[in-house]
Tab-separated table of C-alpha atoms in Angstrom:
chain	number	residue	atom	x	y	z
K	30	UNK	CA	0.000	0.000	0.000
K	31	UNK	CA	1.331	3.426	-0.840
K	32	UNK	CA	0.469	6.828	0.502
K	33	UNK	CA	-1.210	9.328	-1.790
K	34	UNK	CA	0.639	12.337	-0.430
K	35	UNK	CA	4.371	12.904	-0.238
K	36	UNK	CA	6.170	13.373	3.068
K	37	UNK	CA	7.093	16.927	2.059
K	38	UNK	CA	3.478	17.833	1.220
K	39	UNK	CA	2.163	16.258	4.410
K	40	UNK	CA	4.757	18.061	6.521
K	41	UNK	CA	3.724	21.387	5.024
K	42	UNK	CA	0.032	20.788	5.763
K	43	UNK	CA	0.636	19.617	9.327
K	44	UNK	CA	3.166	22.345	10.124
K	45	UNK	CA	0.882	25.062	8.728
K	46	UNK	CA	-2.098	23.809	10.751
K	47	UNK	CA	-0.056	23.779	13.952
K	48	UNK	CA	1.634	27.126	13.306
K	49	UNK	CA	-1.706	28.895	12.907
K	50	UNK	CA	-3.075	27.762	16.274
K	51	UNK	CA	-1.614	29.730	19.187
K	52	UNK	CA	-3.707	27.850	21.748
K	53	UNK	CA	-2.292	24.566	20.458
K	54	UNK	CA	1.278	25.867	20.726
K	55	UNK	CA	0.624	27.085	24.270
K	56	UNK	CA	-0.855	23.732	25.253
K	57	UNK	CA	2.153	21.901	23.798
K	58	UNK	CA	4.583	24.136	25.687
K	59	UNK	CA	2.696	23.539	28.918
K	60	UNK	CA	3.090	19.769	28.576
K	61	UNK	CA	6.851	19.786	28.065
K	62	UNK	CA	7.695	19.275	31.753
K	63	UNK	CA	9.189	15.810	32.238
K	64	UNK	CA	8.943	13.442	35.190
K	65	UNK	CA	6.256	12.186	37.560
K	66	UNK	CA	6.864	14.548	40.458
K	67	UNK	CA	3.691	15.882	42.085
K	68	UNK	CA	2.849	18.339	44.858
K	69	UNK	CA	0.091	18.556	47.446
K	70	UNK	CA	-3.198	20.253	46.603
K	71	UNK	CA	-5.376	21.131	49.608
K	72	UNK	CA	-9.101	20.431	49.922
K	73	UNK	CA	-9.694	24.177	50.006
K	74	UNK	CA	-7.851	24.642	46.707
K	75	UNK	CA	-9.818	21.794	45.121
K	76	UNK	CA	-13.070	23.383	46.311
K	77	UNK	CA	-12.031	26.725	44.865
K	78	UNK	CA	-11.263	25.190	41.464
K	79	UNK	CA	-14.566	23.310	41.537
K	80	UNK	CA	-16.492	26.482	42.348
K	81	UNK	CA	-14.853	28.390	39.476
K	82	UNK	CA	-15.661	25.604	36.996
K	83	UNK	CA	-19.264	25.371	38.220
K	84	UNK	CA	-19.668	29.115	37.777
K	85	UNK	CA	-18.171	29.229	34.270
K	86	UNK	CA	-19.529	25.916	32.945
K	87	UNK	CA	-22.667	25.041	34.940
K	88	UNK	CA	-23.860	22.384	32.487
K	89	UNK	CA	-20.577	20.496	32.056
K	90	UNK	CA	-18.352	21.070	35.104
K	91	UNK	CA	-19.042	17.608	36.586
K	92	UNK	CA	-17.303	16.121	33.548
K	93	UNK	CA	-14.005	16.685	35.393
K	94	UNK	CA	-13.563	14.352	38.358
K	95	UNK	CA	-11.849	15.463	41.563
K	96	UNK	CA	-9.076	12.964	40.810
K	97	UNK	CA	-8.416	14.549	37.414
K	98	UNK	CA	-8.460	18.105	38.778
K	99	UNK	CA	-5.963	17.063	41.460
K	100	UNK	CA	-3.759	15.341	38.856
K	101	UNK	CA	-3.605	18.565	36.838
K	102	UNK	CA	-3.167	20.946	39.776
K	103	UNK	CA	-0.461	18.856	41.464
K	104	UNK	CA	1.963	18.825	38.537
K	105	UNK	CA	5.228	20.829	38.355
K	106	UNK	CA	5.170	24.328	36.901
K	107	UNK	CA	6.501	24.440	33.337
K	108	UNK	CA	8.591	27.540	34.113
K	109	UNK	CA	10.077	26.030	37.283
K	110	UNK	CA	9.718	22.247	37.681
K	111	UNK	CA	10.820	22.459	41.320
K	112	UNK	CA	7.548	24.066	42.394
K	113	UNK	CA	3.894	23.259	41.877
K	114	UNK	CA	1.851	24.983	39.219
K	115	UNK	CA	0.313	28.164	40.672
K	116	UNK	CA	-3.361	27.626	41.467
K	117	UNK	CA	-4.364	30.333	38.977
K	118	UNK	CA	-2.334	28.549	36.311
K	119	UNK	CA	-4.169	25.240	36.927
K	120	UNK	CA	-7.506	27.057	36.913
K	121	UNK	CA	-6.660	28.628	33.570
K	122	UNK	CA	-5.556	25.288	32.130
K	123	UNK	CA	-8.784	23.587	33.195
K	124	UNK	CA	-10.789	26.580	31.944
K	125	UNK	CA	-9.189	26.132	28.511
K	126	UNK	CA	-10.127	22.438	28.493
K	127	UNK	CA	-13.751	23.278	29.270
K	128	UNK	CA	-13.749	26.161	26.800
K	129	UNK	CA	-12.477	23.807	24.091
K	130	UNK	CA	-15.299	21.402	24.943
K	131	UNK	CA	-17.866	24.162	24.469
K	132	UNK	CA	-16.346	25.326	21.182
K	133	UNK	CA	-16.229	21.781	19.788
K	134	UNK	CA	-19.684	20.854	21.074
K	135	UNK	CA	-18.209	17.981	23.087
K	136	UNK	CA	-20.997	17.820	25.710
K	137	UNK	CA	-23.590	17.054	23.017
K	138	UNK	CA	-21.679	14.331	21.116
K	139	UNK	CA	-23.089	11.371	23.050
K	140	UNK	CA	-26.587	12.869	22.735
K	141	UNK	CA	-26.080	12.970	18.956
K	142	UNK	CA	-25.635	9.197	18.971
K	143	UNK	CA	-28.993	8.813	20.686
K	144	UNK	CA	-30.514	11.211	18.155
K	145	UNK	CA	-29.196	9.230	15.178
K	146	UNK	CA	-30.479	6.004	16.725
K	147	UNK	CA	-34.058	7.259	16.778
K	148	UNK	CA	-36.623	7.938	14.052
K	149	UNK	CA	-35.721	10.819	11.751
K	150	UNK	CA	-39.310	12.074	11.765
K	151	UNK	CA	-38.911	13.110	15.407
K	152	UNK	CA	-35.942	15.406	14.684
K	153	UNK	CA	-36.774	19.084	14.215
K	154	UNK	CA	-33.233	20.309	13.420
K	155	UNK	CA	-32.023	18.885	10.058
K	156	UNK	CA	-28.464	20.232	10.493
K	157	UNK	CA	-28.157	18.523	13.858
K	158	UNK	CA	-29.468	15.287	12.363
K	159	UNK	CA	-26.915	15.474	9.542
K	160	UNK	CA	-24.114	15.930	12.087
K	161	UNK	CA	-25.470	13.051	14.181
K	162	UNK	CA	-25.717	10.683	11.228
K	163	UNK	CA	-22.170	11.504	10.087
K	164	UNK	CA	-20.866	10.749	13.582
K	165	UNK	CA	-22.748	7.445	13.712
K	166	UNK	CA	-21.597	6.427	10.224
K	167	UNK	CA	-18.040	6.825	11.520
K	168	UNK	CA	-18.765	4.708	14.607
K	169	UNK	CA	-20.330	2.042	12.394
K	170	UNK	CA	-16.937	1.226	10.870
K	171	UNK	CA	-16.074	-0.403	14.208
K	172	UNK	CA	-12.590	1.046	13.927
K	173	UNK	CA	-12.400	2.082	17.605
K	174	UNK	CA	-14.062	0.920	20.788
K	175	UNK	CA	-13.524	0.547	24.529
K	176	UNK	CA	-13.048	-2.982	25.789
K	177	UNK	CA	-11.624	-4.040	29.138
K	178	UNK	CA	-9.173	-2.522	31.574
K	179	UNK	CA	-5.499	-2.701	32.372
K	180	UNK	CA	-4.234	-4.276	35.584
K	181	UNK	CA	-4.292	-0.833	37.222
K	182	UNK	CA	-7.833	-0.065	36.087
K	183	UNK	CA	-7.269	2.107	33.029
K	184	UNK	CA	-9.894	1.700	30.266
K	185	UNK	CA	-8.512	0.463	26.956
K	186	UNK	CA	-9.393	2.101	23.649
K	187	UNK	CA	-8.766	-0.348	20.814
K	188	UNK	CA	-8.151	0.995	17.303
K	189	UNK	CA	-8.508	-1.234	14.217
K	190	UNK	CA	-6.795	0.724	11.436
K	191	UNK	CA	-7.785	-1.776	8.734
K	192	UNK	CA	-11.381	-0.606	9.244
K	193	UNK	CA	-10.607	3.094	8.840
K	194	UNK	CA	-11.820	4.679	5.579
K	195	UNK	CA	-9.338	5.838	2.969
K	196	UNK	CA	-11.162	9.125	2.509
K	197	UNK	CA	-12.526	10.031	5.945
K	198	UNK	CA	-15.052	12.662	6.902
K	199	UNK	CA	-12.517	14.443	9.103
K	200	UNK	CA	-14.997	16.372	11.243
K	201	UNK	CA	-17.103	13.269	11.838
K	202	UNK	CA	-13.998	11.247	12.750
K	203	UNK	CA	-12.968	13.861	15.324
K	204	UNK	CA	-16.515	14.065	16.699
K	205	UNK	CA	-16.606	10.286	17.047
K	206	UNK	CA	-13.269	10.399	18.864
K	207	UNK	CA	-14.659	13.030	21.273
K	208	UNK	CA	-17.767	10.939	21.961
K	209	UNK	CA	-15.642	7.839	22.469
K	210	UNK	CA	-13.178	9.603	24.778
K	211	UNK	CA	-15.984	11.029	26.909
K	212	UNK	CA	-17.662	7.621	27.212
K	213	UNK	CA	-14.421	6.060	28.416
K	214	UNK	CA	-13.736	8.865	30.894
K	215	UNK	CA	-17.224	8.478	32.390
K	216	UNK	CA	-16.526	4.771	32.974
K	217	UNK	CA	-13.167	5.181	34.716
K	218	UNK	CA	-12.860	3.530	38.143
K	219	UNK	CA	-12.498	5.822	41.151
K	220	UNK	CA	-9.093	7.477	41.199
K	221	UNK	CA	-8.265	6.647	37.558
K	222	UNK	CA	-7.789	9.692	35.339
K	223	UNK	CA	-6.221	8.379	32.123
K	224	UNK	CA	-6.566	5.585	29.580
K	225	UNK	CA	-4.537	3.294	27.341
K	226	UNK	CA	-4.875	3.081	23.561
K	227	UNK	CA	-3.859	-0.078	21.669
K	228	UNK	CA	-3.770	0.038	17.886
K	229	UNK	CA	-3.804	-2.850	15.445
K	230	UNK	CA	-1.855	-1.117	12.693
K	231	UNK	CA	-1.609	-4.110	10.376
K	232	UNK	CA	-3.359	-2.444	7.450
K	233	UNK	CA	-3.767	1.319	7.904
K	234	UNK	CA	-5.217	3.623	5.231
K	235	UNK	CA	-3.088	6.333	3.639
K	236	UNK	CA	-2.390	9.122	6.148
K	237	UNK	CA	-4.676	12.142	6.074
K	238	UNK	CA	-2.704	15.171	7.369
K	239	UNK	CA	-5.811	17.232	8.185
K	240	UNK	CA	-7.265	14.446	10.309
K	241	UNK	CA	-3.930	13.775	12.004
K	242	UNK	CA	-3.443	17.358	13.152
K	243	UNK	CA	-7.082	17.710	14.259
K	244	UNK	CA	-6.771	14.489	16.237
K	245	UNK	CA	-3.556	15.714	17.866
K	246	UNK	CA	-5.121	19.081	18.679
K	247	UNK	CA	-8.086	17.347	20.298
K	248	UNK	CA	-5.776	15.219	22.422
K	249	UNK	CA	-3.536	18.112	23.494
K	250	UNK	CA	-6.196	20.811	23.965
K	251	UNK	CA	-9.232	18.783	24.992
K	252	UNK	CA	-7.733	15.773	26.763
K	253	UNK	CA	-4.416	16.803	28.350
K	254	UNK	CA	-2.908	14.157	30.640
K	255	UNK	CA	-5.569	11.646	29.584
K	256	UNK	CA	-3.406	9.314	27.471
K	257	UNK	CA	-1.245	7.082	29.646
K	258	UNK	CA	0.131	4.851	26.883
K	259	UNK	CA	-0.328	4.210	23.173
K	260	UNK	CA	0.802	0.811	21.897
K	261	UNK	CA	0.830	0.175	18.159
K	262	UNK	CA	1.787	-2.955	16.241
K	263	UNK	CA	3.021	-4.007	13.809
K	264	UNK	CA	5.442	-1.349	12.616
K	265	UNK	CA	4.909	-0.418	8.970
K	266	UNK	CA	6.087	2.273	6.579
K	267	UNK	CA	2.747	4.097	6.935
K	268	UNK	CA	2.908	4.044	10.744
K	269	UNK	CA	6.477	5.373	10.621
K	270	UNK	CA	5.364	8.042	8.140
K	271	UNK	CA	2.592	9.190	10.504
K	272	UNK	CA	4.820	9.210	13.572
K	273	UNK	CA	7.539	11.151	11.760
K	274	UNK	CA	4.920	13.817	11.046
K	275	UNK	CA	3.364	13.980	14.500
K	276	UNK	CA	6.191	13.348	16.952
K	277	UNK	CA	7.929	16.714	16.326
K	278	UNK	CA	4.638	18.473	17.154
K	279	UNK	CA	3.865	16.473	20.295
K	280	UNK	CA	4.730	17.614	23.804
K	281	UNK	CA	7.674	15.623	25.125
K	282	UNK	CA	5.527	13.960	27.798
K	283	UNK	CA	2.991	12.834	25.192
K	284	UNK	CA	5.571	11.615	22.683
K	285	UNK	CA	7.203	9.451	25.363
K	286	UNK	CA	3.918	7.561	25.786
K	287	UNK	CA	3.895	6.270	22.196
K	288	UNK	CA	5.387	2.773	21.846
K	289	UNK	CA	5.721	1.045	18.475
K	290	UNK	CA	6.174	-2.724	18.582
K	291	UNK	CA	6.612	-5.538	16.079
K	292	UNK	CA	4.295	-8.527	15.953
K	293	UNK	CA	6.517	-10.576	18.244
K	294	UNK	CA	6.784	-7.802	20.826
K	295	UNK	CA	3.125	-6.900	21.277
K	296	UNK	CA	1.852	-10.174	22.790
K	297	UNK	CA	4.119	-10.290	25.884
K	298	UNK	CA	3.512	-6.570	26.437
K	299	UNK	CA	-0.258	-7.113	26.385
K	300	UNK	CA	0.051	-10.072	28.752
K	301	UNK	CA	1.735	-7.762	31.278
K	302	UNK	CA	-0.722	-4.915	30.703
K	303	UNK	CA	-4.229	-6.375	30.392
K	304	UNK	CA	-6.335	-7.020	33.498
K	305	UNK	CA	-6.680	-10.786	32.937
K	306	UNK	CA	-3.342	-11.180	31.204
K	307	UNK	CA	-3.083	-13.487	28.224
K	308	UNK	CA	-6.782	-14.403	28.177
K	309	UNK	CA	-7.625	-10.753	27.353
K	310	UNK	CA	-5.352	-10.628	24.282
K	311	UNK	CA	-7.520	-10.313	21.148
K	312	UNK	CA	-7.336	-12.779	18.300
K	313	UNK	CA	-5.919	-10.160	15.938
K	314	UNK	CA	-2.827	-10.092	18.175
K	315	UNK	CA	-2.616	-13.879	18.510
K	316	UNK	CA	-4.687	-14.269	21.688
K	317	UNK	CA	-7.945	-16.074	22.522
K	318	UNK	CA	-10.286	-13.074	23.042
K	319	UNK	CA	-12.705	-12.579	20.149
K	320	UNK	CA	-13.424	-8.849	19.889
K	321	UNK	CA	-15.423	-9.431	16.718
K	322	UNK	CA	-18.101	-11.135	18.810
K	323	UNK	CA	-18.987	-7.681	20.125
K	324	UNK	CA	-17.498	-5.375	17.486
K	325	UNK	CA	-17.803	-7.010	14.049
K	326	UNK	CA	-17.253	-5.227	10.775
K	327	UNK	CA	-20.148	-3.032	9.695
K	328	UNK	CA	-21.402	-5.485	7.069
K	329	UNK	CA	-22.194	-7.975	9.860
K	330	UNK	CA	-24.119	-5.448	11.978
K	331	UNK	CA	-27.819	-4.654	12.087
K	332	UNK	CA	-29.404	-1.359	13.044
K	333	UNK	CA	-29.569	-0.938	16.810
K	334	UNK	CA	-32.679	1.221	16.848
K	335	UNK	CA	-34.904	3.112	14.443
K	336	UNK	CA	-32.083	5.199	12.984
K	337	UNK	CA	-28.689	4.539	11.421
K	338	UNK	CA	-26.615	3.280	14.380
K	339	UNK	CA	-25.178	-0.208	13.786
K	340	UNK	CA	-22.203	-0.062	16.146
K	341	UNK	CA	-23.006	-1.536	19.590
K	342	UNK	CA	-22.463	1.732	21.457
K	343	UNK	CA	-24.753	0.984	24.388
K	344	UNK	CA	-23.459	-2.568	24.780
K	345	UNK	CA	-19.905	-1.191	24.790
K	346	UNK	CA	-20.744	1.211	27.622
K	347	UNK	CA	-22.490	-1.546	29.617
K	348	UNK	CA	-19.483	-3.862	29.266
K	349	UNK	CA	-17.086	-1.110	30.304
K	350	UNK	CA	-19.249	-0.264	33.321
K	351	UNK	CA	-19.268	-3.957	34.264
K	352	UNK	CA	-15.465	-4.094	33.971
K	353	UNK	CA	-15.220	-1.001	36.170
K	354	UNK	CA	-17.476	-2.575	38.801
K	355	UNK	CA	-15.477	-5.817	38.743
K	356	UNK	CA	-12.229	-3.898	39.175
K	357	UNK	CA	-13.517	-1.762	42.039
K	358	UNK	CA	-14.968	-4.823	43.807
K	359	UNK	CA	-11.598	-6.578	43.563
K	360	UNK	CA	-9.922	-3.671	45.352
K	361	UNK	CA	-12.227	-3.710	48.393
């Protein structure tokens, strides 16, 4: 398989997109602090941050858990890693996350899935329906889904690149990613604030620079400190092409979380990582777990409701909630 855009052309597109977004550059700079050092955040400071968020974003402030707010506020200051971020700095950072969510319409993405799963005759806003159907069409590919947890309780987002379209609807892909990320965050066990992404990169489509930079912007601006680890296997020329484009734009802390493995290396890594070890390894990585039982290709799916949703969104959420409950019960 060959790419349809040269490395030079792709670099120009990606670099131009990044250069024209000051907020993105600021967010990248803020994430450059290395290390896992953290500092204390008092209950009073947490309450103050909570009150500010509730005042500015009354309909969405509960999206951020106390554990996540503390994880952000306790990190070292980018201008002096030996001290904690100033409280005002953390408040501003969290404000920007919530502001991004408003601008992108993130709080309504999961509701759009419900809309597209119902009868079209009941929808009064045709533009909203069009957006909802585009999002659901993207989910129907079955190219990404949550399934299971790691040994330390992090939800796992699986990506099947062989199911990704060659010519994606970029906005719909990003909207689907937002909906998926929010669903996973809502199902995190108590105290867990980030997730793991595992990609089967055996047959990826040609890289789309516009989608790549929008995906990176969403991760950096909308979901800072949410990705704990990204594993991808096998290594191919297309995967290397994509990483060569994106790694120079990533914050150092984010780039260090990307691990590319060959086919032989992924199985032992998954055995160490997955909650039930080897029995959780999917068949497409040489294990016994059949993901296609729950997430088959679109051609094997039937409509879930009266609309256009074929992907088992609600079953996915139920299974992730069950995994969360199992994990929390095991820790009591």
